[in-house]
Amino acid sequence: MILDLHSHSVRSDDGRAQVENYCQWVRKRALPIDGFVLTEHRQFDFESDYAALAREHGLTILKASEVETDYGHVLVFGVTPALLSAFDFASIRLPLVQVLEEAERHGAVAVPCHPGRTRVGMCAHVVERGPVAGVRIVEVYNGGSRGSEDDEARALAERFGYHGTGGSDAHIVSHIGRCATRFPAAVRSEAELAEALRAGEFEAVSWKSKS
Amino acid sequence: MEIEELKQCFLNLDFDERRFEVKQDAMLEFAAACGESAPRYTDAAHPEFQAPPTFCARFHGRRMLPSDFPEIGIPLDAGKCVMPQRPVRAGAKLVGKSHLHDVYEKTGRTGRMIFLVSRMELYDESRTLVSIVDSRLVIRERPAE
């Protein structure tokens, strides 16, 4: 199963895509993904129910979050109401250590994203302040990466033995599915996604030049 | 000044009020500029003739922020969002009341940014809300010396 693990809808302040339009684009362009995860900025969207859309288009649509830490932006998969109360998702000054620990405590998984990106990626912070214990996975393919940013992300993962995910970081419809993550088995819920990530059996894939 | 402090001092307080008249020519020009083809937007003789949904984005108050808002940087346009509530008809006289609806911060490639959402609520003569227009401003944090 292939899921785009990083996308934003109009629920994010800078998202310009309706979820339905992502579905239509995936199907119209016959993109090789089975679904996508909505990782809205600095929040978790408990309200929206995309089950009907998912059924209509035969796609898996899951929800997660992208929060902002002292080591850059971090995707949090498997968010629960209890985790949402554990720290302020809206803050832009979260300690990465806290996000990792709280995610672990609540059965979620925290994944630093676009590590090669200036200021909001983990690489530069690691150079400046050293690695952070508890990181096991980083995003190594990001659809919004420029230049050598993905190369830096992969080098970081290789150096510290991190697993790597892929996600488009789509904010507009035509960017969905540029990068994704391949899992060996079906992932049908946020909890199953967190479990699959913890298992570590996945592979980042990229079609950036093709989509 | 911290974000929470800005919120406490300025959110949800009306700081501007301005009157507007909806002119038929302006509606037709706006529809043409948007590439509208539906007769209710392009044909003044249509029984349901009305302004396109985003028409009210053209209305501006006398100021975008409260007069005593601190000078924390130069605000740049970061986009608009229009939430139409009722059809806007030719000849309508509207009152636009503005307040600061949200203040938040985020980080990006260029560093920390502060976003200000200035909201104008437009009411008709019967005090019915016809449209809500959010104008988003972004202030980039000055790089450290």
PDB file of N, CA and C in Angstrom, chain A residues 113-154:
ATOM      1  N   CYS A 113      10.037  16.419   9.532  1.00  0.00           N
ATOM      2  CA  CYS A 113       9.821  16.455   8.083  1.00  0.00           C
ATOM      3  C   CYS A 113      10.740  17.492   7.421  1.00  0.00           C
ATOM      4  N   HIS A 114      10.857  17.370   6.114  1.00  0.00           N
ATOM      5  CA  HIS A 114      11.782  18.185   5.308  1.00  0.00           C
ATOM      6  C   HIS A 114      13.017  18.610   6.109  1.00  0.00           C
ATOM      7  N   PRO A 115      13.799  17.643   6.588  1.00  0.00           N
ATOM      8  CA  PRO A 115      14.961  17.987   7.436  1.00  0.00           C
ATOM      9  C   PRO A 115      16.000  18.842   6.730  1.00  0.00           C
ATOM     10  N   GLY A 116      16.042  18.776   5.422  1.00  0.00           N
ATOM     11  CA  GLY A 116      17.058  19.552   4.710  1.00  0.00           C
ATOM     12  C   GLY A 116      16.674  21.001   4.470  1.00  0.00           C
ATOM     13  N   ARG A 117      15.461  21.376   4.868  1.00  0.00           N
ATOM     14  CA  ARG A 117      14.969  22.729   4.566  1.00  0.00           C
ATOM     15  C   ARG A 117      15.563  23.753   5.533  1.00  0.00           C
ATOM     16  N   THR A 118      15.890  24.921   5.005  1.00  0.00           N
ATOM     17  CA  THR A 118      16.456  25.991   5.831  1.00  0.00           C
ATOM     18  C   THR A 118      15.520  26.355   6.974  1.00  0.00           C
ATOM     19  N   ARG A 119      16.050  26.504   8.131  1.00  0.00           N
ATOM     20  CA  ARG A 119      15.374  26.970   9.353  1.00  0.00           C
ATOM     21  C   ARG A 119      14.321  25.995   9.899  1.00  0.00           C
ATOM     22  N   VAL A 120      13.491  25.425   9.050  1.00  0.00           N
ATOM     23  CA  VAL A 120      12.396  24.582   9.553  1.00  0.00           C
ATOM     24  C   VAL A 120      12.664  23.101   9.350  1.00  0.00           C
ATOM     25  N   GLY A 121      13.910  22.761   9.035  1.00  0.00           N
ATOM     26  CA  GLY A 121      14.307  21.368   8.896  1.00  0.00           C
ATOM     27  C   GLY A 121      15.331  21.003   9.958  1.00  0.00           C
ATOM     28  N   MET A 122      15.445  19.715  10.237  1.00  0.00           N
ATOM     29  CA  MET A 122      16.241  19.254  11.375  1.00  0.00           C
ATOM     30  C   MET A 122      17.755  19.315  11.147  1.00  0.00           C
ATOM     31  N   CYS A 123      18.194  19.186   9.880  1.00  0.00           N
ATOM     32  CA  CYS A 123      19.636  19.033   9.612  1.00  0.00           C
ATOM     33  C   CYS A 123      20.487  20.140  10.228  1.00  0.00           C
ATOM     34  N   ALA A 124      20.126  21.376   9.948  1.00  0.00           N
ATOM     35  CA  ALA A 124      20.935  22.498  10.432  1.00  0.00           C
ATOM     36  C   ALA A 124      20.971  22.531  11.947  1.00  0.00           C
ATOM     37  N   HIS A 125      19.858  22.177  12.574  1.00  0.00           N
ATOM     38  CA  HIS A 125      19.804  22.183  14.039  1.00  0.00           C
ATOM     39  C   HIS A 125      20.689  21.083  14.623  1.00  0.00           C
ATOM     40  N   VAL A 126      20.749  19.937  13.918  1.00  0.00           N
ATOM     41  CA  VAL A 126      21.607  18.843  14.378  1.00  0.00           C
ATOM     42  C   VAL A 126      23.071  19.274  14.302  1.00  0.00           C
ATOM     43  N   VAL A 127      23.437  19.958  13.231  1.00  0.00           N
ATOM     44  CA  VAL A 127      24.815  20.447  13.082  1.00  0.00           C
ATOM     45  C   VAL A 127      25.146  21.403  14.224  1.00  0.00           C
ATOM     46  N   GLU A 128      24.175  22.256  14.559  1.00  0.00           N
ATOM     47  CA  GLU A 128      24.409  23.287  15.564  1.00  0.00           C
ATOM     48  C   GLU A 128      24.383  22.742  16.993  1.00  0.00           C
ATOM     49  N   ARG A 129      23.404  21.824  17.245  1.00  0.00           N
ATOM     50  CA  ARG A 129      23.191  21.415  18.648  1.00  0.00           C
ATOM     51  C   ARG A 129      23.263  19.910  18.875  1.00  0.00           C
ATOM     52  N   GLY A 130      23.536  19.161  17.819  1.00  0.00           N
ATOM     53  CA  GLY A 130      23.649  17.712  17.976  1.00  0.00           C
ATOM     54  C   GLY A 130      22.324  16.999  17.781  1.00  0.00           C
ATOM     55  N   PRO A 131      22.373  15.679  17.640  1.00  0.00           N
ATOM     56  CA  PRO A 131      21.154  14.901  17.401  1.00  0.00           C
ATOM     57  C   PRO A 131      20.270  14.829  18.644  1.00  0.00           C
ATOM     58  N   VAL A 132      19.029  14.445  18.424  1.00  0.00           N
ATOM     59  CA  VAL A 132      18.073  14.340  19.525  1.00  0.00           C
ATOM     60  C   VAL A 132      17.717  12.867  19.723  1.00  0.00           C
ATOM     61  N   ALA A 133      17.855  12.407  20.960  1.00  0.00           N
ATOM     62  CA  ALA A 133      17.503  11.010  21.258  1.00  0.00           C
ATOM     63  C   ALA A 133      16.000  10.813  21.046  1.00  0.00           C
ATOM     64  N   GLY A 134      15.657   9.686  20.499  1.00  0.00           N
ATOM     65  CA  GLY A 134      14.230   9.382  20.324  1.00  0.00           C
ATOM     66  C   GLY A 134      13.754   9.506  18.899  1.00  0.00           C
ATOM     67  N   VAL A 135      14.552  10.170  18.048  1.00  0.00           N
ATOM     68  CA  VAL A 135      14.163  10.249  16.630  1.00  0.00           C
ATOM     69  C   VAL A 135      14.478   8.902  15.990  1.00  0.00           C
ATOM     70  N   ARG A 136      13.492   8.309  15.346  1.00  0.00           N
ATOM     71  CA  ARG A 136      13.715   7.025  14.663  1.00  0.00           C
ATOM     72  C   ARG A 136      13.408   7.116  13.175  1.00  0.00           C
ATOM     73  N   ILE A 137      12.581   8.098  12.816  1.00  0.00           N
ATOM     74  CA  ILE A 137      12.153   8.229  11.428  1.00  0.00           C
ATOM     75  C   ILE A 137      12.246   9.704  11.029  1.00  0.00           C
ATOM     76  N   VAL A 138      12.685   9.970   9.829  1.00  0.00           N
ATOM     77  CA  VAL A 138      12.607  11.327   9.271  1.00  0.00           C
ATOM     78  C   VAL A 138      12.045  11.228   7.855  1.00  0.00           C
ATOM     79  N   GLU A 139      11.524  12.336   7.382  1.00  0.00           N
ATOM     80  CA  GLU A 139      10.996  12.383   6.016  1.00  0.00           C
ATOM     81  C   GLU A 139      12.176  12.600   5.065  1.00  0.00           C
ATOM     82  N   VAL A 140      12.398  11.661   4.177  1.00  0.00           N
ATOM     83  CA  VAL A 140      13.561  11.787   3.283  1.00  0.00           C
ATOM     84  C   VAL A 140      13.178  12.240   1.874  1.00  0.00           C
ATOM     85  N   TYR A 141      11.907  12.100   1.521  1.00  0.00           N
ATOM     86  CA  TYR A 141      11.419  12.667   0.258  1.00  0.00           C
ATOM     87  C   TYR A 141      10.275  13.605   0.573  1.00  0.00           C
ATOM     88  N   ASN A 142      10.436  14.862   0.194  1.00  0.00           N
ATOM     89  CA  ASN A 142       9.393  15.863   0.403  1.00  0.00           C
ATOM     90  C   ASN A 142       9.123  16.542  -0.932  1.00  0.00           C
ATOM     91  N   GLY A 143       7.869  16.570  -1.330  1.00  0.00           N
ATOM     92  CA  GLY A 143       7.508  17.131  -2.641  1.00  0.00           C
ATOM     93  C   GLY A 143       7.827  18.604  -2.797  1.00  0.00           C
ATOM     94  N   GLY A 144       8.027  19.304  -1.679  1.00  0.00           N
ATOM     95  CA  GLY A 144       8.314  20.735  -1.758  1.00  0.00           C
ATOM     96  C   GLY A 144       9.794  21.052  -1.621  1.00  0.00           C
ATOM     97  N   SER A 145      10.618  20.024  -1.556  1.00  0.00           N
ATOM     98  CA  SER A 145      12.058  20.268  -1.373  1.00  0.00           C
ATOM     99  C   SER A 145      12.666  20.952  -2.592  1.00  0.00           C
ATOM    100  N   ARG A 146      13.646  21.775  -2.319  1.00  0.00           N
ATOM    101  CA  ARG A 146      14.382  22.465  -3.393  1.00  0.00           C
ATOM    102  C   ARG A 146      15.831  21.981  -3.393  1.00  0.00           C
ATOM    103  N   GLY A 147      16.440  22.101  -4.529  1.00  0.00           N
ATOM    104  CA  GLY A 147      17.867  21.817  -4.644  1.00  0.00           C
ATOM    105  C   GLY A 147      18.250  20.491  -4.018  1.00  0.00           C
ATOM    106  N   SER A 148      19.197  20.561  -3.093  1.00  0.00           N
ATOM    107  CA  SER A 148      19.725  19.342  -2.486  1.00  0.00           C
ATOM    108  C   SER A 148      19.064  19.010  -1.144  1.00  0.00           C
ATOM    109  N   GLU A 149      17.922  19.607  -0.851  1.00  0.00           N
ATOM    110  CA  GLU A 149      17.313  19.412   0.473  1.00  0.00           C
ATOM    111  C   GLU A 149      17.002  17.938   0.761  1.00  0.00           C
ATOM    112  N   ASP A 150      16.498  17.210  -0.248  1.00  0.00           N
ATOM    113  CA  ASP A 150      16.216  15.783  -0.021  1.00  0.00           C
ATOM    114  C   ASP A 150      17.511  14.986   0.132  1.00  0.00           C
ATOM    115  N   ASP A 151      18.550  15.389  -0.580  1.00  0.00           N
ATOM    116  CA  ASP A 151      19.853  14.699  -0.443  1.00  0.00           C
ATOM    117  C   ASP A 151      20.364  14.845   0.996  1.00  0.00           C
ATOM    118  N   GLU A 152      20.211  16.052   1.535  1.00  0.00           N
ATOM    119  CA  GLU A 152      20.641  16.283   2.925  1.00  0.00           C
ATOM    120  C   GLU A 152      19.809  15.443   3.885  1.00  0.00           C
ATOM    121  N   ALA A 153      18.529  15.319   3.585  1.00  0.00           N
ATOM    122  CA  ALA A 153      17.645  14.518   4.449  1.00  0.00           C
ATOM    123  C   ALA A 153      18.069  13.055   4.428  1.00  0.00           C
ATOM    124  N   ARG A 154      18.374  12.543   3.243  1.00  0.00           N
ATOM    125  CA  ARG A 154      18.783  11.138   3.142  1.00  0.00           C
ATOM    126  C   ARG A 154      20.142  10.916   3.816  1.00  0.00           C
TER     127      ARG A 154
END
